[in-house]
Coordinates of C-alpha atoms in Angstrom, one line a residue:
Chain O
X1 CA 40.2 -125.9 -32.9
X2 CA 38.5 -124.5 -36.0
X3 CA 35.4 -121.9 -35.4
X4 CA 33.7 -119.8 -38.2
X5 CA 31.0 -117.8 -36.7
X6 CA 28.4 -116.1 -39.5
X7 CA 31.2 -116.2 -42.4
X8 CA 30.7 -114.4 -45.8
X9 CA 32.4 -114.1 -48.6
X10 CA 31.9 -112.3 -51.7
X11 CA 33.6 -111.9 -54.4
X12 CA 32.8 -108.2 -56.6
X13 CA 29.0 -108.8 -56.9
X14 CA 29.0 -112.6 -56.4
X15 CA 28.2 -114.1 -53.0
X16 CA 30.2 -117.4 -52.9
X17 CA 29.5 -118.1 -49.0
X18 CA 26.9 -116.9 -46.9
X19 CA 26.6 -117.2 -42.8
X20 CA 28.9 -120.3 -42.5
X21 CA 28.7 -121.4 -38.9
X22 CA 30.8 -124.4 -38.4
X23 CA 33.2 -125.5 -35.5
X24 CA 35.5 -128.3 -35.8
X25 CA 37.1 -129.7 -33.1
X26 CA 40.4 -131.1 -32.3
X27 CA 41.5 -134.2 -34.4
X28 CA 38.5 -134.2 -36.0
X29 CA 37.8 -135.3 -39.5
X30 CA 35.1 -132.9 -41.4
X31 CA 34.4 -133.6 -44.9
X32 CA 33.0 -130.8 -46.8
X33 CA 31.1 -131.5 -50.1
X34 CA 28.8 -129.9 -52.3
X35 CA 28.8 -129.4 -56.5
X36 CA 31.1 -127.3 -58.4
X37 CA 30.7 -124.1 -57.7
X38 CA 29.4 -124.0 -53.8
X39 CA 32.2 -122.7 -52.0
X40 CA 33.9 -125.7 -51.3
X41 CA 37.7 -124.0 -51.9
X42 CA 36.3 -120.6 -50.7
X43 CA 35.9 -122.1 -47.6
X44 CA 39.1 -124.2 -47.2
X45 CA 41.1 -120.6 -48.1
X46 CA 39.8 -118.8 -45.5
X47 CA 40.4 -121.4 -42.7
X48 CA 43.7 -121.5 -44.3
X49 CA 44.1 -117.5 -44.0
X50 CA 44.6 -117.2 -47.7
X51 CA 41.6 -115.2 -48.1
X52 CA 40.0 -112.7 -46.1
X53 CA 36.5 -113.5 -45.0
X54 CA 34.3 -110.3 -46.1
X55 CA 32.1 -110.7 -42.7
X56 CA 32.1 -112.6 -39.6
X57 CA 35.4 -114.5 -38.0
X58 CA 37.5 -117.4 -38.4
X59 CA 39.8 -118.4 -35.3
X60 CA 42.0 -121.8 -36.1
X61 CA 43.9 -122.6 -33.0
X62 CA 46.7 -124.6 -33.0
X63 CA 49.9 -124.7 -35.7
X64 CA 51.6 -125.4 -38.0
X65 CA 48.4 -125.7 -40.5
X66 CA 49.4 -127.4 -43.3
X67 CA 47.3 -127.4 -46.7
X68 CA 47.1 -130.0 -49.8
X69 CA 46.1 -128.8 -52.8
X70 CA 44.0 -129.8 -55.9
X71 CA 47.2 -130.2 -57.8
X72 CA 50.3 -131.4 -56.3
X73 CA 52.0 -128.2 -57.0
X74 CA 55.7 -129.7 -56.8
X75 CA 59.3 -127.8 -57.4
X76 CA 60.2 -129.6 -61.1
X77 CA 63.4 -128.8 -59.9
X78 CA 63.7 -130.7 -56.7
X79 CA 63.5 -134.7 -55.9
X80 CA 60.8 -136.1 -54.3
X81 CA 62.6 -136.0 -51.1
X82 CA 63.8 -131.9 -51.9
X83 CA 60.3 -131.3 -52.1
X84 CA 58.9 -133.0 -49.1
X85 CA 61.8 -131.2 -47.3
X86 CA 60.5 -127.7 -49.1
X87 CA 58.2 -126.7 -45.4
X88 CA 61.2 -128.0 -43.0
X89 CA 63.7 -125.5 -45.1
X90 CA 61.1 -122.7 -45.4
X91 CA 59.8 -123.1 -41.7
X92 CA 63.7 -122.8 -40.2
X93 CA 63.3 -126.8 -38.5
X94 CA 66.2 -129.0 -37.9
X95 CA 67.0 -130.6 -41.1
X96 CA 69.1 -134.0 -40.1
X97 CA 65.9 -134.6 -38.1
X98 CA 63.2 -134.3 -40.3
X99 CA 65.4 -135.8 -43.2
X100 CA 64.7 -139.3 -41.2
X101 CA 60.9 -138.4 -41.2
X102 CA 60.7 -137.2 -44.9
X103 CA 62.2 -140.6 -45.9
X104 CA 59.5 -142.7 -43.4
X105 CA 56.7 -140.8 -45.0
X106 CA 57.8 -141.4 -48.0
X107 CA 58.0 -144.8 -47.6
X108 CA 54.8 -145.5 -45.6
X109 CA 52.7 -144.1 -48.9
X110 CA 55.0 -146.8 -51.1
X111 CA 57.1 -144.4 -53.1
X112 CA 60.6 -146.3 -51.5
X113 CA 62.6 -146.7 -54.4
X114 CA 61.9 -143.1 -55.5
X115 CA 63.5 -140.2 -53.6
X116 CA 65.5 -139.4 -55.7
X117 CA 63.3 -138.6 -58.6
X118 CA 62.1 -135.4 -60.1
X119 CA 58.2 -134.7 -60.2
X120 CA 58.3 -135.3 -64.1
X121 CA 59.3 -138.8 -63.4
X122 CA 56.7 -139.4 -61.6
X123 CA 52.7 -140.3 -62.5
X124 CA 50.3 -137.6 -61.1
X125 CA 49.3 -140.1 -58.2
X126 CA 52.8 -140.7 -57.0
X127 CA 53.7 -136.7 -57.0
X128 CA 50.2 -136.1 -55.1
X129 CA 52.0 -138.8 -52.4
X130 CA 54.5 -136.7 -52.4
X131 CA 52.2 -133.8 -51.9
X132 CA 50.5 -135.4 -49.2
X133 CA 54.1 -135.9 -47.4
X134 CA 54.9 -132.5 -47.9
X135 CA 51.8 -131.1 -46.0
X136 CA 52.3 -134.0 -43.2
X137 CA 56.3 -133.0 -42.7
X138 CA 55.4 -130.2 -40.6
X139 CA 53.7 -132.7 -38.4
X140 CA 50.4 -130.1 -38.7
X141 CA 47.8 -130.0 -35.8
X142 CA 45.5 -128.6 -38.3
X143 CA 45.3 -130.1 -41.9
X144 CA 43.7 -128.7 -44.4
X145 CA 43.1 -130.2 -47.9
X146 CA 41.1 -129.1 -50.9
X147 CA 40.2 -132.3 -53.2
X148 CA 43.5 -133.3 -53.3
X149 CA 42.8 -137.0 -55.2
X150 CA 40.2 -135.6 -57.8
X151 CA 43.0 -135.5 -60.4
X152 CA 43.5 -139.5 -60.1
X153 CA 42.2 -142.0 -61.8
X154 CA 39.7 -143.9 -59.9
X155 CA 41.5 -146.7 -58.4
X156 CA 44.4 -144.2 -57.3
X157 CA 41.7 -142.4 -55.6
X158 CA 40.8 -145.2 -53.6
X159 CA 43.9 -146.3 -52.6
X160 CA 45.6 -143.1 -51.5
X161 CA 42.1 -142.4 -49.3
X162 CA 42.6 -145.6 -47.6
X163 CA 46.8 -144.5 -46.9
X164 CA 45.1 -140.9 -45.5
X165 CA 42.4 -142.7 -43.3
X166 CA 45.6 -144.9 -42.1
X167 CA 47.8 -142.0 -41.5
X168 CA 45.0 -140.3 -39.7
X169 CA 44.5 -143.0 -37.4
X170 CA 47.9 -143.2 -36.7
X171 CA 49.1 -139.9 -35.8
X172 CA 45.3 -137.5 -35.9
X173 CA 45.8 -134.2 -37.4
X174 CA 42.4 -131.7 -37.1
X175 CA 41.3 -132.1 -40.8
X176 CA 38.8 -130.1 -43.3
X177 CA 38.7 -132.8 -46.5
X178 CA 36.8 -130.9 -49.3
X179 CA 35.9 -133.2 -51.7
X180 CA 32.8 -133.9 -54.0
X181 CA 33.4 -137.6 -53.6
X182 CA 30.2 -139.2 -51.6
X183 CA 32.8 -141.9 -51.0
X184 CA 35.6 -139.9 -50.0
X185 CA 33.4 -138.3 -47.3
X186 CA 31.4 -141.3 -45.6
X187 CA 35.5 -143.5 -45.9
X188 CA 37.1 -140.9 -43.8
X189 CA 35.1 -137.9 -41.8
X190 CA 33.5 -137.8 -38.5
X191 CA 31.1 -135.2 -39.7
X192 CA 30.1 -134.5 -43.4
X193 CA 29.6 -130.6 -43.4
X194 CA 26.9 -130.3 -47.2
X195 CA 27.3 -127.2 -48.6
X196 CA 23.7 -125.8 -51.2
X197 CA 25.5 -123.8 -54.2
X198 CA 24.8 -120.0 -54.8
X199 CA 25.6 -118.4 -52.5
X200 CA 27.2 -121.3 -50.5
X201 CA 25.4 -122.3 -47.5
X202 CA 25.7 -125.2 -45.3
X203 CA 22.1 -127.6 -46.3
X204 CA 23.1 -130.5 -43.6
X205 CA 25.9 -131.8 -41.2
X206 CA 25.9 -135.1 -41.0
X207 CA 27.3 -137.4 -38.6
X208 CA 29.0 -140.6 -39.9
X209 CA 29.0 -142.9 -37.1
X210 CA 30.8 -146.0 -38.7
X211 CA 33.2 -147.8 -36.9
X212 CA 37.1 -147.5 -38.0
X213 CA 38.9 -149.1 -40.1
X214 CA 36.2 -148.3 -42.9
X215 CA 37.0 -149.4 -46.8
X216 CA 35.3 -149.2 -49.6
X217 CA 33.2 -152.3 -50.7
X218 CA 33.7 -155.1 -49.0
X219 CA 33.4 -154.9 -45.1
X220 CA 30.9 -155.4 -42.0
X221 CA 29.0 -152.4 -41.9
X222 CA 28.0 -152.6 -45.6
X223 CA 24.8 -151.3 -44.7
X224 CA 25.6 -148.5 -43.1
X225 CA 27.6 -147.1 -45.2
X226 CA 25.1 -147.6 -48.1
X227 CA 22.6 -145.6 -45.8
X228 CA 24.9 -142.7 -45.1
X229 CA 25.6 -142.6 -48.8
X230 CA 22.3 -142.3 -50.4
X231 CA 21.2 -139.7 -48.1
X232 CA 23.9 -137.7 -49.0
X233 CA 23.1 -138.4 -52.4
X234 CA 19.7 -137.3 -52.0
X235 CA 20.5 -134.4 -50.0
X236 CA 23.3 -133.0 -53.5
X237 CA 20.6 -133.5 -55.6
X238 CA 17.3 -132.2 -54.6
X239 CA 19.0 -129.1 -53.4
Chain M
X1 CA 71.8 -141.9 -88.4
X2 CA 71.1 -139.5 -85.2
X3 CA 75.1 -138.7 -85.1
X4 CA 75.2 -138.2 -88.3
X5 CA 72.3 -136.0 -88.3
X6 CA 73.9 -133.6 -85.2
X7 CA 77.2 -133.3 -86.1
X8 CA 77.3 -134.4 -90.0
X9 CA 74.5 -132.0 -91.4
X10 CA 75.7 -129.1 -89.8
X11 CA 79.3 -129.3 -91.1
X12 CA 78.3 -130.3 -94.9
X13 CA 76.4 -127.3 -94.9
X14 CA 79.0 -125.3 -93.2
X15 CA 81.6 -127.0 -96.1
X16 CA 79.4 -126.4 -98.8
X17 CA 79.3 -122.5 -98.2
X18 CA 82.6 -122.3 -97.6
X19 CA 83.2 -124.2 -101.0
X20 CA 80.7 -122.3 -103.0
X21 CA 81.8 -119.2 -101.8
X22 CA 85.4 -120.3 -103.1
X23 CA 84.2 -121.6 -106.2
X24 CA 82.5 -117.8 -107.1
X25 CA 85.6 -116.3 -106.4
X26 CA 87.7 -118.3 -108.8
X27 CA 85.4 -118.6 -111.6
X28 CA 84.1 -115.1 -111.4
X29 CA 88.0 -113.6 -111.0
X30 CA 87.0 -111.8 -107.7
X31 CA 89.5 -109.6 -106.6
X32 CA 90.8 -110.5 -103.4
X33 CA 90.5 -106.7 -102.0
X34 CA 86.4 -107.0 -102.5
X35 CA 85.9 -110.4 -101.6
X36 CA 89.1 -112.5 -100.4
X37 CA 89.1 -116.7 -101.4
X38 CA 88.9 -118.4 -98.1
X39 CA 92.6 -119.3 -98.4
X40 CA 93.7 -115.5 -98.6
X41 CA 91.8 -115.0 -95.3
X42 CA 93.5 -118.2 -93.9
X43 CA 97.1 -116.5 -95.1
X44 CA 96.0 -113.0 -93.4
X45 CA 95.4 -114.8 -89.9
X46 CA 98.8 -116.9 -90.0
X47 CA 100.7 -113.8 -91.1
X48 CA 100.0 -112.3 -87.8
X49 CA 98.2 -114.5 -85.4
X50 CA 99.8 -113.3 -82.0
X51 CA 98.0 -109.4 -82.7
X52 CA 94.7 -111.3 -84.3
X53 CA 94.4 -112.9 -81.6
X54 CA 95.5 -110.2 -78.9
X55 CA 92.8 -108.0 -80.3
X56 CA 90.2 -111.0 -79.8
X57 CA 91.0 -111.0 -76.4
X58 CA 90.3 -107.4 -76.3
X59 CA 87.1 -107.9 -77.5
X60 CA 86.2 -110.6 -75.4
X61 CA 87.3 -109.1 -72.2
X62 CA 84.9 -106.1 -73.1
X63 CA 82.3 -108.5 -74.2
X64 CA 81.8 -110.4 -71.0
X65 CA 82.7 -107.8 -68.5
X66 CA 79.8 -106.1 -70.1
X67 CA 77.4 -108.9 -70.3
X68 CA 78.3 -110.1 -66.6
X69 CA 77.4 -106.5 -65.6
X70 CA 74.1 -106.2 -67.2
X71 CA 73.3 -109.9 -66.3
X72 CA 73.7 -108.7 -62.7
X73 CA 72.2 -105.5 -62.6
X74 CA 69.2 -106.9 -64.7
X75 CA 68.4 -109.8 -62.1
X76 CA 68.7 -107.5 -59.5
X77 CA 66.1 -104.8 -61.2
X78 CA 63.8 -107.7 -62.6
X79 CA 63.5 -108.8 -58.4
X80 CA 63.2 -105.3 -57.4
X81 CA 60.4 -104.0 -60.3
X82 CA 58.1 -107.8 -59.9
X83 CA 58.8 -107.2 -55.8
X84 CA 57.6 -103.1 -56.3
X85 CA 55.0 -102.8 -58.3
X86 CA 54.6 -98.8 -57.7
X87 CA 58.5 -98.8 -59.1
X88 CA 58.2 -100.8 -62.1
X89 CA 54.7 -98.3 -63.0
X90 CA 56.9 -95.0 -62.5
X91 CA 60.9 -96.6 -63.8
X92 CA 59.1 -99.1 -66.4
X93 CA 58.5 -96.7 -69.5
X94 CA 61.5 -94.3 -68.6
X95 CA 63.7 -97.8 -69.5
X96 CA 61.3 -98.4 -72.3
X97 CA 62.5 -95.1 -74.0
X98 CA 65.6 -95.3 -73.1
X99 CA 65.9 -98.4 -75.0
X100 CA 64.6 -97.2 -78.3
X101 CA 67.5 -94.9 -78.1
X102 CA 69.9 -96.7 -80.9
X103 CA 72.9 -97.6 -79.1
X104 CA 74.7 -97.2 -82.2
X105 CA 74.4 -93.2 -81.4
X106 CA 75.4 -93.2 -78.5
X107 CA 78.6 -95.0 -78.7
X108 CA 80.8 -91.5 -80.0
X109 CA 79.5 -89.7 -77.0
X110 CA 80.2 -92.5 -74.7
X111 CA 83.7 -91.7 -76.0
X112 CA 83.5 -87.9 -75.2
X113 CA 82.4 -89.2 -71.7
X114 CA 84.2 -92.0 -70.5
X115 CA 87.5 -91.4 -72.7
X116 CA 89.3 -94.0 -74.8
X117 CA 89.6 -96.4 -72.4
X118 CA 88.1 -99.8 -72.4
X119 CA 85.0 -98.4 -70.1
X120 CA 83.0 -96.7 -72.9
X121 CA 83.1 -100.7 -74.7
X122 CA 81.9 -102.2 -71.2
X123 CA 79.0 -99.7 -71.2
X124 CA 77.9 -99.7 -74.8
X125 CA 77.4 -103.5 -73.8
X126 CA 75.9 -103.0 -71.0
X127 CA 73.6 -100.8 -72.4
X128 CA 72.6 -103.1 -75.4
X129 CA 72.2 -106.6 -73.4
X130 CA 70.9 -105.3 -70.3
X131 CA 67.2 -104.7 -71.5
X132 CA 66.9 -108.4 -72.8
X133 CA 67.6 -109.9 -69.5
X134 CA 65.5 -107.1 -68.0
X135 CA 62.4 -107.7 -69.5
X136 CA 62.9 -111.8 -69.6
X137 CA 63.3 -112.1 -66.7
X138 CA 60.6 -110.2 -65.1
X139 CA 58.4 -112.5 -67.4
X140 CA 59.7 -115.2 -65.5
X141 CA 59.4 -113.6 -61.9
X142 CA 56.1 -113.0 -62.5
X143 CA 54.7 -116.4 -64.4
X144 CA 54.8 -118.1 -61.0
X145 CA 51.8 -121.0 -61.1
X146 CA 49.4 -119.8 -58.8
X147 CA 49.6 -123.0 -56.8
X148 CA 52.6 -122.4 -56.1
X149 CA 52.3 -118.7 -54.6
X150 CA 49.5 -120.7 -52.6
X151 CA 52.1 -123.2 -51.5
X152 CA 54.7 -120.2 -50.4
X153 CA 52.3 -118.5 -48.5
X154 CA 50.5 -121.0 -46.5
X155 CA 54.2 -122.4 -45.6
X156 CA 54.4 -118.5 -44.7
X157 CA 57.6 -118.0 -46.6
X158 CA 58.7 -114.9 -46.4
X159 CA 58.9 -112.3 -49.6
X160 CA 63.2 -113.6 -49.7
X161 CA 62.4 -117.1 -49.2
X162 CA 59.4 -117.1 -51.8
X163 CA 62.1 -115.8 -54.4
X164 CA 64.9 -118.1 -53.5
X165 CA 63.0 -121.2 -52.8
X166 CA 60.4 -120.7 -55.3
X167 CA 59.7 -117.5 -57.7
X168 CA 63.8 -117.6 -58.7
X169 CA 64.6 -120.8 -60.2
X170 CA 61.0 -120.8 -61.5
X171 CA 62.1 -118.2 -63.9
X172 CA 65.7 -119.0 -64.6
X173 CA 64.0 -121.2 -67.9
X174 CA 63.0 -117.4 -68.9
X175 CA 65.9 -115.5 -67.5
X176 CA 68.0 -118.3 -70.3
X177 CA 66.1 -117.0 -72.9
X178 CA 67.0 -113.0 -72.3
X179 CA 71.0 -114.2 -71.7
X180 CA 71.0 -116.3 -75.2
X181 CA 69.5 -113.0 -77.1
X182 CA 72.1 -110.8 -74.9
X183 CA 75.0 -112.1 -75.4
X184 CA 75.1 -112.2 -79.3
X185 CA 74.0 -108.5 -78.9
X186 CA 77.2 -107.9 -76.2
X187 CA 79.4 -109.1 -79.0
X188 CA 77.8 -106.3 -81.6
X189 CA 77.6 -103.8 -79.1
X190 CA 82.0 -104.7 -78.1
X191 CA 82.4 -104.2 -82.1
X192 CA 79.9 -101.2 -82.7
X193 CA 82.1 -99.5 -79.5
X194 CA 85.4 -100.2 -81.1
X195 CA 84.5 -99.4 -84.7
X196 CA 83.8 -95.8 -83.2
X197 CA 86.7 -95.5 -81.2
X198 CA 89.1 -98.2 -83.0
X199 CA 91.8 -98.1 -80.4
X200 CA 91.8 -101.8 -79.5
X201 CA 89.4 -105.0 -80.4
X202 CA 88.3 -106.9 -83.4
X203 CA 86.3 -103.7 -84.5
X204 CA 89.6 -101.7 -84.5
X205 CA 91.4 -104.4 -86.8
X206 CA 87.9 -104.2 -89.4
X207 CA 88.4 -100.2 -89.7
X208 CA 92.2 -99.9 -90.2
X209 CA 92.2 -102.6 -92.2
X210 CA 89.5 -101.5 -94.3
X211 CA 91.6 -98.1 -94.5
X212 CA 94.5 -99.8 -96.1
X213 CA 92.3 -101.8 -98.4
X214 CA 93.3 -104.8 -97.1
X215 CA 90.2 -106.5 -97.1
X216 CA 91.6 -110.3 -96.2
X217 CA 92.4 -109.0 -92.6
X218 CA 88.9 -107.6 -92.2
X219 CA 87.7 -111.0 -93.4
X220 CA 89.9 -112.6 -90.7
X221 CA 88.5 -110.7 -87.9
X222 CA 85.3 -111.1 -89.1
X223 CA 85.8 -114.7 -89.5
X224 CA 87.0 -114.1 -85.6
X225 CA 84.4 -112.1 -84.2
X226 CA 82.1 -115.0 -85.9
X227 CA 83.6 -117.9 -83.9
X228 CA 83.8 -115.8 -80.7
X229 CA 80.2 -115.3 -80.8
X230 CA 79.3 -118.7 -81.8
X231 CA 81.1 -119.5 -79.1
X232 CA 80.0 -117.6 -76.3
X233 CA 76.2 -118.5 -77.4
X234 CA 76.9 -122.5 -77.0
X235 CA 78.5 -121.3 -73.8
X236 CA 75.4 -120.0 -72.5
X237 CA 73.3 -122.5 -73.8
X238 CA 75.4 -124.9 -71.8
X239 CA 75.0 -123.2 -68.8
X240 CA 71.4 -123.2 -69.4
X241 CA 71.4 -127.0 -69.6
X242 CA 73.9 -127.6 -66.7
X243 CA 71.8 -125.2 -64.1
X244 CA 67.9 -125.9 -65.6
X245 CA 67.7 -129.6 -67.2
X246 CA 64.3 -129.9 -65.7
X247 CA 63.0 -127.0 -67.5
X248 CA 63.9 -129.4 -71.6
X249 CA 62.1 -132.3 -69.3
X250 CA 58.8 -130.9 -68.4
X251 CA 58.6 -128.7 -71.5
X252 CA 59.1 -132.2 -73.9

């Protein structure tokens, strides 16, 4: 679905990725994760065709792509609902149709009640929902998203990962998650891609081999997950 | 308290001007032909109201006939120069000089060109207010949040849909700012045109007045040409509000 083959990019004199070979394939969930400064967003922009890789290629098969950003990057002057409905205007779709699905998504990540209100009435986690129902509109075969909770507070975080490891169980999308949550990455990939900083590289792929529904804290494969997160841990600091 | 603070404030301090301005008058002996009492001004408009009034029209029609024409033609440019960067490098400073130019000069040739007709008014105004809105907003086209150029282009909008959906009413904030300075310099640009050419218009009324030394008319129109403006401004200001209240909501 998604296949870099020796991808570099540079920026002027700065290297920000060097020979990135990674494939992901269909409806499968790839974390990426590294520090500040490794790539991380580099990467997600080029699979998303905003940036030009300076060598190698990067094919994505399969469309619409949709892509979540750091910030929710709302229309002040739109409802939540005008915004949601912002790719289904822009993209020429039926818009009776996808009206019904704009107000289910909304819904199924608990913003009922609020359609009708603009993005400055709204707390940064419930206009990132919104965000997040704005990229899944287009019903994407490939999403991409670039550490679209680290602006919440903690508990926010956790709760809209558990509503995107729900909505990707029920209706899989091909996903590249770039985060520099540990967390994050063990609750919802299939493979945890670790990027080493300067110039970014990938260090590890790591398989995450925990059975679905996952959570955080409490649940029957405590141990595993504790596993898969300390050698992650280990492998972002003794890089 | 609030209500009296909006509406109250404003009108004891538009009462006590008025009254102090009275006041010197009387105690000082003023002559009425260098500075009329507010009530000779009051006499002058209600001796004849029908030709005041006809000659406000005058100016207004020239006013925002010109101001509609420059708010349209500076849109337009503002989408072309942010879409073209090569044309906004090569037309940029050519409308840059042309600016300085005072408009005040102009206006007697703009007779000699256009005749003594209403168009020379219409393009003195133009010429004064369309800059503002130029240059406002093309400062709004091009303050688009990065995100959101992000946004545009991995929805692959094209370079229409960006500005409609996106880059337009992102900038109309900006674009209000350039139509609130323009239109209080359309109304100076109507009068500068007419004092040059006094055929018709508020301007007219100032210089013949002025001619016959009958200073409380010229006080009248100017008292006119005050509340026009006023006006106008509030007019634009409640646009503003009706078309961008988010713009007061995430700027509070």
């Amino acid at each position: 679905m998604i296949e870099l083959t020796r991808v570099s990019r540079s920026f002027g004199a700065v290297q920000a990725l060097r020979d990135i070979d990674l494939s992901v394939a269909e409806n499968e969930f790839v974390a990426v994760i590294g520090r500040s400064g490794c790539g991380k967003s580099t990467l997600l922009r080029l699979i998303a065709g905003l940036l030009e890789p300076s060598a190698g290629t990067v094919t994505v098969s399969g469309a619409p792509v949709a892509l979540m950003q750091q910030v929710p990057a709302l229309l002040p002057w739109r409802t939540a609902l005008g915004n949601v409905m912002l790719p289904v205007e822009i993209r020429r779709l039926p818009r009776e149709q996808y009206r019904d699905r704009a107000v289910a998504l909304l819904d199924a990540v608990g913003l009922a009640g609020f359609h009708d209100r603009h993005p400055y009435e709204l707390s940064g986690g419930m206009q990132q929902r919104v965000a997040l129902c704005r990229a899944l509109i287009q019903q994407p075969r490939v999403l991409l998203m670039d550490e679209p909770f680290s602006a919440l507070d903690a508990l926010t975080r956790e709760e809209m990962a558990g509503q995107l490891q729900d909505l990707h169980l029920a209706r899989s999308a091909t996903t590249v998650f770039v985060t520099h949550s540990i967390q994050e990455a063990v609750l919802l990939a299939d493979r945890v891609v670790v990027l080493s900083p300067r110039p970014g590289r990938v260090r590890k792929v790591l398989g995450v081999d925990i059975p679905r529904p996952r959570s955080f804290g409490h649940n029957a494969h405590l141990e595993a997950v504790a596993e898969c997160v300390a050698h992650l841990h280990d492998l972002l600091l003794h890089d | 308290m609030t209500r009296a603070r909006t509406w109250g404030l404003p009108v004891l301090g538009a009462v006590s001007a008025i009254a102090l301005w009275w006041s010197a008058t009387a105690v000082f002996g003023i002559r009425s032909f260098i500075l009329p009492a507010p009530p000779d001004i009051v006499a002058a408009f209600r001796a004849q109201p029908a030709y005041l009034l006809r000659e406000a029209g005058a100016t207004l029609t020239g006013t925002v006939t010109g101001f509609g024409i420059a708010t349209v033609a500076g849109l337009l440019l503002a989408v072309l120069l942010t879409a073209w960067r090569s044309l906004e490098r090569a037309t940029l400073p050519v409308l840059v000089a042309l600016n300085s130019v005072p408009k005040v000069a102009v206006a007697p040739l703009l007779v000699v060109w256009l005749g003594f007709g209403a168009r020379p008014k219409i393009v003195l105004v133009v010429l004064i207010c369309f800059f503002p809105i130029l240059v406002a907003t093309m400062a709004g086209l091009t303050s688009t949040p990065a995100e959101l150029g992000e946004l545009a282009r991995s929805l692959s909008a094209s370079v229409w849909q960006a500005y409609v959906k996106i880059r337009l009413p992102w900038a109309l904030p900006q674009v209000f700012v350039g139509l609130k300075v323009a239109i209080s310099l359309a109304v100076i640009g109507a009068v500068v045109a007419e004092i040059s050419n006094p055929t018709s218009g508020l301007g007219a009324v100032i210089v013949l007045s002025g001619m016959s030394f009958d200073t409380p008319l010229a006080f009248a129109a100017i008292v006119l040409l005050a509340v026009l403006s006023t006006v106008l401004f509030y007019l634009v200001v409640a646009l503003e509000r009706w078309l961008v209240p988010w713009a007061r909501a995430i700027s509070a």
